[in-house]
Amino acid sequence: MYKGHTVAVVMPIHNEEHQVERAISRVPGFVDMIIAVDDGSTDRTWDRLTAISNDKLVLLKHAENRGVGAATKTGYRFSLQSEPSLIAVMDGDGQMDGRDLETLLDRAASGVDYVKGNRFMHRETLSEMPLMRLVGNGVFSALTKRAAAFKGDLDAQCGYTVIRRGALKRLDLDRLYDRYGFPNDMLFATCRAGLVVESVPVRSVYADEVSGINPIKVVPTILFLIARNLLRRKLELTPAITLVPINQTETKSGD
């Protein structure tokens, strides 16, 4: 429970036998439910998960690898069958610092529908991100922001998010992309649904993990998702979404 809100953390996991225990240990104690989704791991990830003693931990498993987006959607669907009012996503590779979760939850608790972590806004730890990832994320973020008509800072590839239960129920999860590129597609869907979206600073966390991302496959896919949404927005004349800076409050003057 966090400030009167029940909280679930969805954790998509694939071949993270060396990282998954650390990732789960980083989930703050106030979280009511941790929904760990093993996305068809072929290493000892499932053995590691089943050995963890945690009453809050719910274990789900895909028989085969379906993608990080599919695993996240499985966790989302499970959360909607339960009663959490705020649903976070923290990846199973241990690259998300649990200390940042309160910042995301505070914005969602204040009424923001969908809160995205933004590593570019956390200047103190940005240097921890490998240079190639920094450049790639910067390019994808700029293109995604344009395609979504965003006004403000954006870390498009960051999967550290919190969504309000009511907002999640407004999205058609079946239409969202199943693999890497899901954060981009999720952002596009929230904008099309007219949800209030904000970015907040989160730490960049990198250790000894090895990336399983294949740029030859990933880059064309993300570019396709960006181009598809840009075309869809132009055809549907979707109004631009304004990203409200953190800590900014709106005031209205009476007549």
PDB file of C-alpha atoms in Angstrom:
ATOM      1  CA  MET A   1       0.000   0.000   0.000  1.00  0.00           C
ATOM      2  CA  TYR A   2       1.314   3.437  -0.946  1.00  0.00           C
ATOM      3  CA  LYS A   3      -0.472   6.543   0.335  1.00  0.00           C
ATOM      4  CA  GLY A   4      -3.824   4.750   0.260  1.00  0.00           C
ATOM      5  CA  HIS A   5      -3.237   3.064  -3.125  1.00  0.00           C
ATOM      6  CA  THR A   6      -2.705  -0.644  -3.669  1.00  0.00           C
ATOM      7  CA  VAL A   7       0.307  -1.201  -5.917  1.00  0.00           C
ATOM      8  CA  ALA A   8       1.283  -4.044  -8.237  1.00  0.00           C
ATOM      9  CA  VAL A   9       4.606  -4.411 -10.043  1.00  0.00           C
ATOM     10  CA  VAL A  10       4.631  -6.309 -13.333  1.00  0.00           C
ATOM     11  CA  MET A  11       8.052  -7.804 -14.088  1.00  0.00           C
ATOM     12  CA  PRO A  12       8.665  -9.287 -17.569  1.00  0.00           C
ATOM     13  CA  ILE A  13      11.618 -11.699 -17.458  1.00  0.00           C
ATOM     14  CA  HIS A  14      13.562 -13.640 -20.084  1.00  0.00           C
ATOM     15  CA  ASN A  15      16.800 -15.542 -19.409  1.00  0.00           C
ATOM     16  CA  GLU A  16      17.773 -13.527 -16.334  1.00  0.00           C
ATOM     17  CA  GLU A  17      18.960 -16.282 -13.995  1.00  0.00           C
ATOM     18  CA  HIS A  18      21.807 -14.090 -12.732  1.00  0.00           C
ATOM     19  CA  GLN A  19      19.761 -10.891 -12.351  1.00  0.00           C
ATOM     20  CA  VAL A  20      16.210 -11.834 -11.382  1.00  0.00           C
ATOM     21  CA  GLU A  21      16.772 -12.211  -7.630  1.00  0.00           C
ATOM     22  CA  ARG A  22      18.409  -8.786  -7.501  1.00  0.00           C
ATOM     23  CA  ALA A  23      15.577  -7.292  -9.580  1.00  0.00           C
ATOM     24  CA  ILE A  24      12.920  -8.622  -7.211  1.00  0.00           C
ATOM     25  CA  SER A  25      14.906  -7.529  -4.158  1.00  0.00           C
ATOM     26  CA  ARG A  26      14.828  -3.966  -5.512  1.00  0.00           C
ATOM     27  CA  VAL A  27      11.024  -3.823  -5.414  1.00  0.00           C
ATOM     28  CA  PRO A  28      10.090  -1.657  -2.389  1.00  0.00           C
ATOM     29  CA  GLY A  29       8.370  -3.272   0.588  1.00  0.00           C
ATOM     30  CA  PHE A  30       5.213  -1.175   0.248  1.00  0.00           C
ATOM     31  CA  VAL A  31       4.318  -2.918  -3.039  1.00  0.00           C
ATOM     32  CA  ASP A  32       1.329  -5.232  -2.536  1.00  0.00           C
ATOM     33  CA  MET A  33       1.922  -7.653  -5.411  1.00  0.00           C
ATOM     34  CA  ILE A  34       4.846  -8.594  -7.673  1.00  0.00           C
ATOM     35  CA  ILE A  35       3.692 -10.286 -10.882  1.00  0.00           C
ATOM     36  CA  ALA A  36       6.751 -11.990 -12.378  1.00  0.00           C
ATOM     37  CA  VAL A  37       6.217 -13.269 -15.925  1.00  0.00           C
ATOM     38  CA  ASP A  38       8.829 -15.722 -17.202  1.00  0.00           C
ATOM     39  CA  ASP A  39       8.723 -15.266 -20.957  1.00  0.00           C
ATOM     40  CA  GLY A  40       9.841 -18.715 -22.062  1.00  0.00           C
ATOM     41  CA  SER A  41      13.304 -18.600 -20.470  1.00  0.00           C
ATOM     42  CA  THR A  42      15.667 -21.388 -21.488  1.00  0.00           C
ATOM     43  CA  ASP A  43      18.151 -20.923 -18.636  1.00  0.00           C
ATOM     44  CA  ARG A  44      17.556 -21.413 -14.883  1.00  0.00           C
ATOM     45  CA  THR A  45      15.397 -18.306 -14.477  1.00  0.00           C
ATOM     46  CA  TRP A  46      12.293 -20.309 -13.504  1.00  0.00           C
ATOM     47  CA  ASP A  47      14.274 -22.304 -10.911  1.00  0.00           C
ATOM     48  CA  ARG A  48      15.540 -19.044  -9.416  1.00  0.00           C
ATOM     49  CA  LEU A  49      12.031 -17.623  -9.284  1.00  0.00           C
ATOM     50  CA  THR A  50      10.448 -20.643  -7.638  1.00  0.00           C
ATOM     51  CA  ALA A  51      13.175 -20.648  -4.993  1.00  0.00           C
ATOM     52  CA  ILE A  52      12.345 -17.097  -3.865  1.00  0.00           C
ATOM     53  CA  SER A  53      10.318 -16.934  -0.645  1.00  0.00           C
ATOM     54  CA  ASN A  54       8.022 -13.923  -0.944  1.00  0.00           C
ATOM     55  CA  ASP A  55       4.301 -13.977  -0.145  1.00  0.00           C
ATOM     56  CA  LYS A  56       3.725 -11.054  -2.515  1.00  0.00           C
ATOM     57  CA  LEU A  57       5.250 -12.848  -5.504  1.00  0.00           C
ATOM     58  CA  VAL A  58       2.934 -14.235  -8.206  1.00  0.00           C
ATOM     59  CA  LEU A  59       4.661 -16.412 -10.819  1.00  0.00           C
ATOM     60  CA  LEU A  60       3.357 -16.678 -14.383  1.00  0.00           C
ATOM     61  CA  LYS A  61       5.078 -18.466 -17.259  1.00  0.00           C
ATOM     62  CA  HIS A  62       4.914 -18.448 -21.047  1.00  0.00           C
ATOM     63  CA  ALA A  63       5.619 -21.858 -22.573  1.00  0.00           C
ATOM     64  CA  GLU A  64       7.711 -20.152 -25.258  1.00  0.00           C
ATOM     65  CA  ASN A  65       9.309 -16.770 -25.757  1.00  0.00           C
ATOM     66  CA  ARG A  66       6.691 -14.275 -26.976  1.00  0.00           C
ATOM     67  CA  GLY A  67       8.450 -10.980 -26.320  1.00  0.00           C
ATOM     68  CA  VAL A  68       8.775  -8.393 -23.562  1.00  0.00           C
ATOM     69  CA  GLY A  69       5.568  -6.689 -24.692  1.00  0.00           C
ATOM     70  CA  ALA A  70       3.614  -9.938 -24.530  1.00  0.00           C
ATOM     71  CA  ALA A  71       4.994 -10.671 -21.054  1.00  0.00           C
ATOM     72  CA  THR A  72       4.070  -7.186 -19.871  1.00  0.00           C
ATOM     73  CA  LYS A  73       0.552  -7.582 -21.255  1.00  0.00           C
ATOM     74  CA  THR A  74       0.184 -10.921 -19.451  1.00  0.00           C
ATOM     75  CA  GLY A  75       1.101  -9.172 -16.214  1.00  0.00           C
ATOM     76  CA  TYR A  76      -1.259  -6.287 -16.960  1.00  0.00           C
ATOM     77  CA  ARG A  77      -4.160  -8.669 -17.606  1.00  0.00           C
ATOM     78  CA  PHE A  78      -3.488 -10.491 -14.340  1.00  0.00           C
ATOM     79  CA  SER A  79      -3.382  -7.200 -12.441  1.00  0.00           C
ATOM     80  CA  LEU A  80      -6.779  -6.231 -13.856  1.00  0.00           C
ATOM     81  CA  GLN A  81      -8.206  -9.432 -12.391  1.00  0.00           C
ATOM     82  CA  SER A  82      -6.960  -8.304  -8.973  1.00  0.00           C
ATOM     83  CA  GLU A  83      -7.486  -4.990  -7.206  1.00  0.00           C
ATOM     84  CA  PRO A  84      -4.346  -2.806  -7.485  1.00  0.00           C
ATOM     85  CA  SER A  85      -5.149   0.800  -8.273  1.00  0.00           C
ATOM     86  CA  LEU A  86      -1.637   1.588  -9.568  1.00  0.00           C
ATOM     87  CA  ILE A  87       0.334  -0.825 -11.781  1.00  0.00           C
ATOM     88  CA  ALA A  88       4.075  -0.393 -12.295  1.00  0.00           C
ATOM     89  CA  VAL A  89       6.468  -2.142 -14.669  1.00  0.00           C
ATOM     90  CA  MET A  90      10.010  -3.016 -13.556  1.00  0.00           C
ATOM     91  CA  ASP A  91      12.110  -5.222 -15.839  1.00  0.00           C
ATOM     92  CA  GLY A  92      13.728  -8.429 -14.600  1.00  0.00           C
ATOM     93  CA  ASP A  93      17.261  -7.406 -15.573  1.00  0.00           C
ATOM     94  CA  GLY A  94      17.782  -5.321 -12.430  1.00  0.00           C
ATOM     95  CA  GLN A  95      18.235  -2.044 -14.334  1.00  0.00           C
ATOM     96  CA  MET A  96      15.478  -0.207 -12.481  1.00  0.00           C
ATOM     97  CA  ASP A  97      16.162   1.306  -9.074  1.00  0.00           C
ATOM     98  CA  GLY A  98      13.352   0.718  -6.597  1.00  0.00           C
ATOM     99  CA  ARG A  99      14.054   4.079  -4.969  1.00  0.00           C
ATOM    100  CA  ASP A 100      12.598   5.770  -8.046  1.00  0.00           C
ATOM    101  CA  LEU A 101       9.239   4.018  -7.797  1.00  0.00           C
ATOM    102  CA  GLU A 102       7.870   6.511  -5.277  1.00  0.00           C
ATOM    103  CA  THR A 103       8.418   9.361  -7.737  1.00  0.00           C
ATOM    104  CA  LEU A 104       6.390   7.581 -10.424  1.00  0.00           C
ATOM    105  CA  LEU A 105       3.668   6.593  -7.947  1.00  0.00           C
ATOM    106  CA  ASP A 106       3.354  10.130  -6.572  1.00  0.00           C
ATOM    107  CA  ARG A 107       2.511  11.492 -10.018  1.00  0.00           C
ATOM    108  CA  ALA A 108       0.036   8.692 -10.714  1.00  0.00           C
ATOM    109  CA  ALA A 109      -1.557   9.166  -7.281  1.00  0.00           C
ATOM    110  CA  SER A 110      -1.998  12.861  -8.094  1.00  0.00           C
ATOM    111  CA  GLY A 111      -4.131  11.936 -11.119  1.00  0.00           C
ATOM    112  CA  VAL A 112      -1.662  11.421 -13.980  1.00  0.00           C
ATOM    113  CA  ASP A 113      -2.856   8.446 -16.034  1.00  0.00           C
ATOM    114  CA  TYR A 114       0.484   7.146 -17.307  1.00  0.00           C
ATOM    115  CA  VAL A 115       3.884   8.019 -15.846  1.00  0.00           C
ATOM    116  CA  LYS A 116       7.099   7.215 -17.726  1.00  0.00           C
ATOM    117  CA  GLY A 117      10.568   7.096 -16.272  1.00  0.00           C
ATOM    118  CA  ASN A 118      13.101   9.333 -17.998  1.00  0.00           C
ATOM    119  CA  ARG A 119      16.805   8.575 -17.572  1.00  0.00           C
ATOM    120  CA  PHE A 120      17.806  11.705 -19.487  1.00  0.00           C
ATOM    121  CA  MET A 121      16.290  13.813 -16.708  1.00  0.00           C
ATOM    122  CA  HIS A 122      18.499  12.152 -14.050  1.00  0.00           C
ATOM    123  CA  ARG A 123      21.774  13.840 -14.957  1.00  0.00           C
ATOM    124  CA  GLU A 124      23.744  12.378 -12.052  1.00  0.00           C
ATOM    125  CA  THR A 125      23.532   8.810 -13.370  1.00  0.00           C
ATOM    126  CA  LEU A 126      23.132   9.346 -17.122  1.00  0.00           C
ATOM    127  CA  SER A 127      26.836   8.670 -17.643  1.00  0.00           C
ATOM    128  CA  GLU A 128      26.226   5.073 -16.506  1.00  0.00           C
ATOM    129  CA  MET A 129      24.399   4.371 -19.766  1.00  0.00           C
ATOM    130  CA  PRO A 130      26.691   2.922 -22.473  1.00  0.00           C
ATOM    131  CA  LEU A 131      27.403   5.450 -25.204  1.00  0.00           C
ATOM    132  CA  MET A 132      25.773   3.490 -28.035  1.00  0.00           C
ATOM    133  CA  ARG A 133      22.591   3.031 -26.002  1.00  0.00           C
ATOM    134  CA  LEU A 134      22.619   6.698 -25.068  1.00  0.00           C
ATOM    135  CA  VAL A 135      22.819   7.753 -28.710  1.00  0.00           C
ATOM    136  CA  GLY A 136      20.288   5.186 -29.883  1.00  0.00           C
ATOM    137  CA  ASN A 137      17.798   6.019 -27.145  1.00  0.00           C
ATOM    138  CA  GLY A 138      18.199   9.701 -27.886  1.00  0.00           C
ATOM    139  CA  VAL A 139      17.404   9.225 -31.574  1.00  0.00           C
ATOM    140  CA  PHE A 140      14.446   6.927 -30.939  1.00  0.00           C
ATOM    141  CA  SER A 141      13.099   9.295 -28.284  1.00  0.00           C
ATOM    142  CA  ALA A 142      13.250  12.286 -30.629  1.00  0.00           C
ATOM    143  CA  LEU A 143      11.462  10.374 -33.387  1.00  0.00           C
ATOM    144  CA  THR A 144       8.874   8.916 -31.002  1.00  0.00           C
ATOM    145  CA  LYS A 145       8.158  12.334 -29.519  1.00  0.00           C
ATOM    146  CA  ARG A 146       7.505  13.744 -32.972  1.00  0.00           C
ATOM    147  CA  ALA A 147       5.308  10.828 -33.988  1.00  0.00           C
ATOM    148  CA  ALA A 148       3.277  11.148 -30.774  1.00  0.00           C
ATOM    149  CA  ALA A 149       3.145  14.979 -30.933  1.00  0.00           C
ATOM    150  CA  PHE A 150       4.697  15.196 -27.479  1.00  0.00           C
ATOM    151  CA  LYS A 151       5.664  18.513 -25.919  1.00  0.00           C
ATOM    152  CA  GLY A 152       8.460  17.957 -23.439  1.00  0.00           C
ATOM    153  CA  ASP A 153      11.195  15.505 -22.469  1.00  0.00           C
ATOM    154  CA  LEU A 154      10.843  11.830 -23.317  1.00  0.00           C
ATOM    155  CA  ASP A 155      12.850   8.646 -22.806  1.00  0.00           C
ATOM    156  CA  ALA A 156      10.942   6.493 -25.253  1.00  0.00           C
ATOM    157  CA  GLN A 157      12.752   3.194 -24.604  1.00  0.00           C
ATOM    158  CA  CYS A 158      12.519   3.353 -20.804  1.00  0.00           C
ATOM    159  CA  GLY A 159      10.111   0.674 -19.598  1.00  0.00           C
ATOM    160  CA  TYR A 160       9.935   1.928 -16.000  1.00  0.00           C
ATOM    161  CA  THR A 161       6.307   3.083 -15.829  1.00  0.00           C
ATOM    162  CA  VAL A 162       3.201   3.375 -13.683  1.00  0.00           C
ATOM    163  CA  ILE A 163      -0.342   3.385 -15.018  1.00  0.00           C
ATOM    164  CA  ARG A 164      -3.618   3.933 -13.205  1.00  0.00           C
ATOM    165  CA  ARG A 165      -6.014   0.983 -13.252  1.00  0.00           C
ATOM    166  CA  GLY A 166      -8.783   2.957 -14.943  1.00  0.00           C
ATOM    167  CA  ALA A 167      -6.394   4.171 -17.638  1.00  0.00           C
ATOM    168  CA  LEU A 168      -5.141   0.646 -18.350  1.00  0.00           C
ATOM    169  CA  LYS A 169      -8.701  -0.576 -18.850  1.00  0.00           C
ATOM    170  CA  ARG A 170      -9.130   2.000 -21.630  1.00  0.00           C
ATOM    171  CA  LEU A 171      -6.344   0.445 -23.735  1.00  0.00           C
ATOM    172  CA  ASP A 172      -6.746  -2.411 -26.208  1.00  0.00           C
ATOM    173  CA  LEU A 173      -3.820  -4.563 -25.099  1.00  0.00           C
ATOM    174  CA  ASP A 174      -4.338  -7.026 -27.929  1.00  0.00           C
ATOM    175  CA  ARG A 175      -3.312  -4.360 -30.468  1.00  0.00           C
ATOM    176  CA  LEU A 176      -0.020  -3.491 -28.777  1.00  0.00           C
ATOM    177  CA  TYR A 177       3.283  -4.802 -30.140  1.00  0.00           C
ATOM    178  CA  ASP A 178       4.574  -7.929 -28.385  1.00  0.00           C
ATOM    179  CA  ARG A 179       8.338  -7.493 -28.570  1.00  0.00           C
ATOM    180  CA  TYR A 180      11.024  -4.860 -28.076  1.00  0.00           C
ATOM    181  CA  GLY A 181       9.406  -1.628 -29.153  1.00  0.00           C
ATOM    182  CA  PHE A 182       6.492  -2.181 -26.780  1.00  0.00           C
ATOM    183  CA  PRO A 183       7.282   1.004 -24.759  1.00  0.00           C
ATOM    184  CA  ASN A 184       6.969   3.061 -27.952  1.00  0.00           C
ATOM    185  CA  ASP A 185       3.683   1.411 -28.920  1.00  0.00           C
ATOM    186  CA  MET A 186       2.341   1.728 -25.377  1.00  0.00           C
ATOM    187  CA  LEU A 187       3.089   5.460 -25.404  1.00  0.00           C
ATOM    188  CA  PHE A 188       1.355   5.868 -28.762  1.00  0.00           C
ATOM    189  CA  ALA A 189      -1.704   4.007 -27.435  1.00  0.00           C
ATOM    190  CA  THR A 190      -1.957   6.186 -24.322  1.00  0.00           C
ATOM    191  CA  CYS A 191      -1.764   9.325 -26.451  1.00  0.00           C
ATOM    192  CA  ARG A 192      -4.432   8.089 -28.863  1.00  0.00           C
ATOM    193  CA  ALA A 193      -6.654   7.309 -25.882  1.00  0.00           C
ATOM    194  CA  GLY A 194      -6.271  10.893 -24.666  1.00  0.00           C
ATOM    195  CA  LEU A 195      -4.622   9.897 -21.388  1.00  0.00           C
ATOM    196  CA  VAL A 196      -2.616  12.349 -19.304  1.00  0.00           C
ATOM    197  CA  VAL A 197       1.059  11.384 -19.630  1.00  0.00           C
ATOM    198  CA  GLU A 198       4.084  12.666 -17.696  1.00  0.00           C
ATOM    199  CA  SER A 199       7.791  11.893 -17.475  1.00  0.00           C
ATOM    200  CA  VAL A 200       9.758  11.819 -14.215  1.00  0.00           C
ATOM    201  CA  PRO A 201      13.495  11.338 -13.579  1.00  0.00           C
ATOM    202  CA  VAL A 202      14.772   7.797 -12.915  1.00  0.00           C
ATOM    203  CA  ARG A 203      18.298   6.504 -12.431  1.00  0.00           C
ATOM    204  CA  SER A 204      20.332   4.770 -15.127  1.00  0.00           C
ATOM    205  CA  VAL A 205      21.427   1.401 -13.731  1.00  0.00           C
ATOM    206  CA  TYR A 206      23.948  -0.761 -15.588  1.00  0.00           C
ATOM    207  CA  ALA A 207      26.115  -3.535 -14.161  1.00  0.00           C
ATOM    208  CA  ASP A 208      27.445  -6.779 -15.660  1.00  0.00           C
ATOM    209  CA  GLU A 209      24.329  -7.806 -17.574  1.00  0.00           C
ATOM    210  CA  VAL A 210      24.645  -8.633 -21.277  1.00  0.00           C
ATOM    211  CA  SER A 211      22.111  -7.126 -23.642  1.00  0.00           C
ATOM    212  CA  GLY A 212      20.107  -9.588 -25.703  1.00  0.00           C
ATOM    213  CA  ILE A 213      18.939  -6.879 -28.097  1.00  0.00           C
ATOM    214  CA  ASN A 214      19.774  -7.476 -31.744  1.00  0.00           C
ATOM    215  CA  PRO A 215      20.032  -4.019 -33.364  1.00  0.00           C
ATOM    216  CA  ILE A 216      19.619  -5.496 -36.856  1.00  0.00           C
ATOM    217  CA  LYS A 217      16.121  -6.626 -35.887  1.00  0.00           C
ATOM    218  CA  VAL A 218      15.222  -3.964 -33.343  1.00  0.00           C
ATOM    219  CA  VAL A 219      16.061  -0.768 -35.238  1.00  0.00           C
ATOM    220  CA  PRO A 220      13.828  -1.448 -38.295  1.00  0.00           C
ATOM    221  CA  THR A 221      10.998  -2.601 -36.009  1.00  0.00           C
ATOM    222  CA  ILE A 222      11.002   0.551 -33.882  1.00  0.00           C
ATOM    223  CA  LEU A 223      11.271   2.753 -36.959  1.00  0.00           C
ATOM    224  CA  PHE A 224       8.262   0.927 -38.407  1.00  0.00           C
ATOM    225  CA  LEU A 225       6.232   1.464 -35.208  1.00  0.00           C
ATOM    226  CA  ILE A 226       7.147   5.161 -35.213  1.00  0.00           C
ATOM    227  CA  ALA A 227       6.263   5.604 -38.893  1.00  0.00           C
ATOM    228  CA  ARG A 228       2.995   3.720 -38.463  1.00  0.00           C
ATOM    229  CA  ASN A 229       1.872   5.932 -35.602  1.00  0.00           C
ATOM    230  CA  LEU A 230       2.922   9.107 -37.405  1.00  0.00           C
ATOM    231  CA  LEU A 231       0.834   8.089 -40.397  1.00  0.00           C
ATOM    232  CA  ARG A 232      -2.080   7.050 -38.194  1.00  0.00           C
ATOM    233  CA  ARG A 233      -1.984  10.345 -36.297  1.00  0.00           C
ATOM    234  CA  LYS A 234      -1.971  12.359 -39.507  1.00  0.00           C
ATOM    235  CA  LEU A 235      -4.846  10.367 -40.972  1.00  0.00           C
ATOM    236  CA  GLU A 236      -6.934  10.551 -37.819  1.00  0.00           C
ATOM    237  CA  LEU A 237      -5.917  14.158 -37.040  1.00  0.00           C
ATOM    238  CA  THR A 238      -5.211  13.197 -33.440  1.00  0.00           C
ATOM    239  CA  PRO A 239      -4.683  16.359 -31.322  1.00  0.00           C
ATOM    240  CA  ALA A 240      -1.218  16.938 -29.869  1.00  0.00           C
ATOM    241  CA  ILE A 241      -0.612  15.776 -26.298  1.00  0.00           C
ATOM    242  CA  THR A 242       1.171  18.191 -23.982  1.00  0.00           C
ATOM    243  CA  LEU A 243       3.624  16.652 -21.528  1.00  0.00           C
ATOM    244  CA  VAL A 244       3.354  18.554 -18.251  1.00  0.00           C
ATOM    245  CA  PRO A 245       6.755  19.075 -16.565  1.00  0.00           C
ATOM    246  CA  ILE A 246       7.129  17.450 -13.152  1.00  0.00           C
ATOM    247  CA  ASN A 247       6.157  19.644 -10.170  1.00  0.00           C
ATOM    248  CA  GLN A 248       4.258  22.046 -12.459  1.00  0.00           C
ATOM    249  CA  THR A 249       0.729  22.741 -11.278  1.00  0.00           C
ATOM    250  CA  GLU A 250      -1.979  24.334 -13.346  1.00  0.00           C
ATOM    251  CA  THR A 251      -4.102  27.169 -12.039  1.00  0.00           C
ATOM    252  CA  LYS A 252      -7.279  28.492 -13.479  1.00  0.00           C
ATOM    253  CA  SER A 253      -8.554  32.003 -12.862  1.00  0.00           C
ATOM    254  CA  GLY A 254     -12.223  32.536 -12.285  1.00  0.00           C
ATOM    255  CA  ASP A 255     -14.337  34.828 -14.412  1.00  0.00           C
TER     256      ASP A 255
END
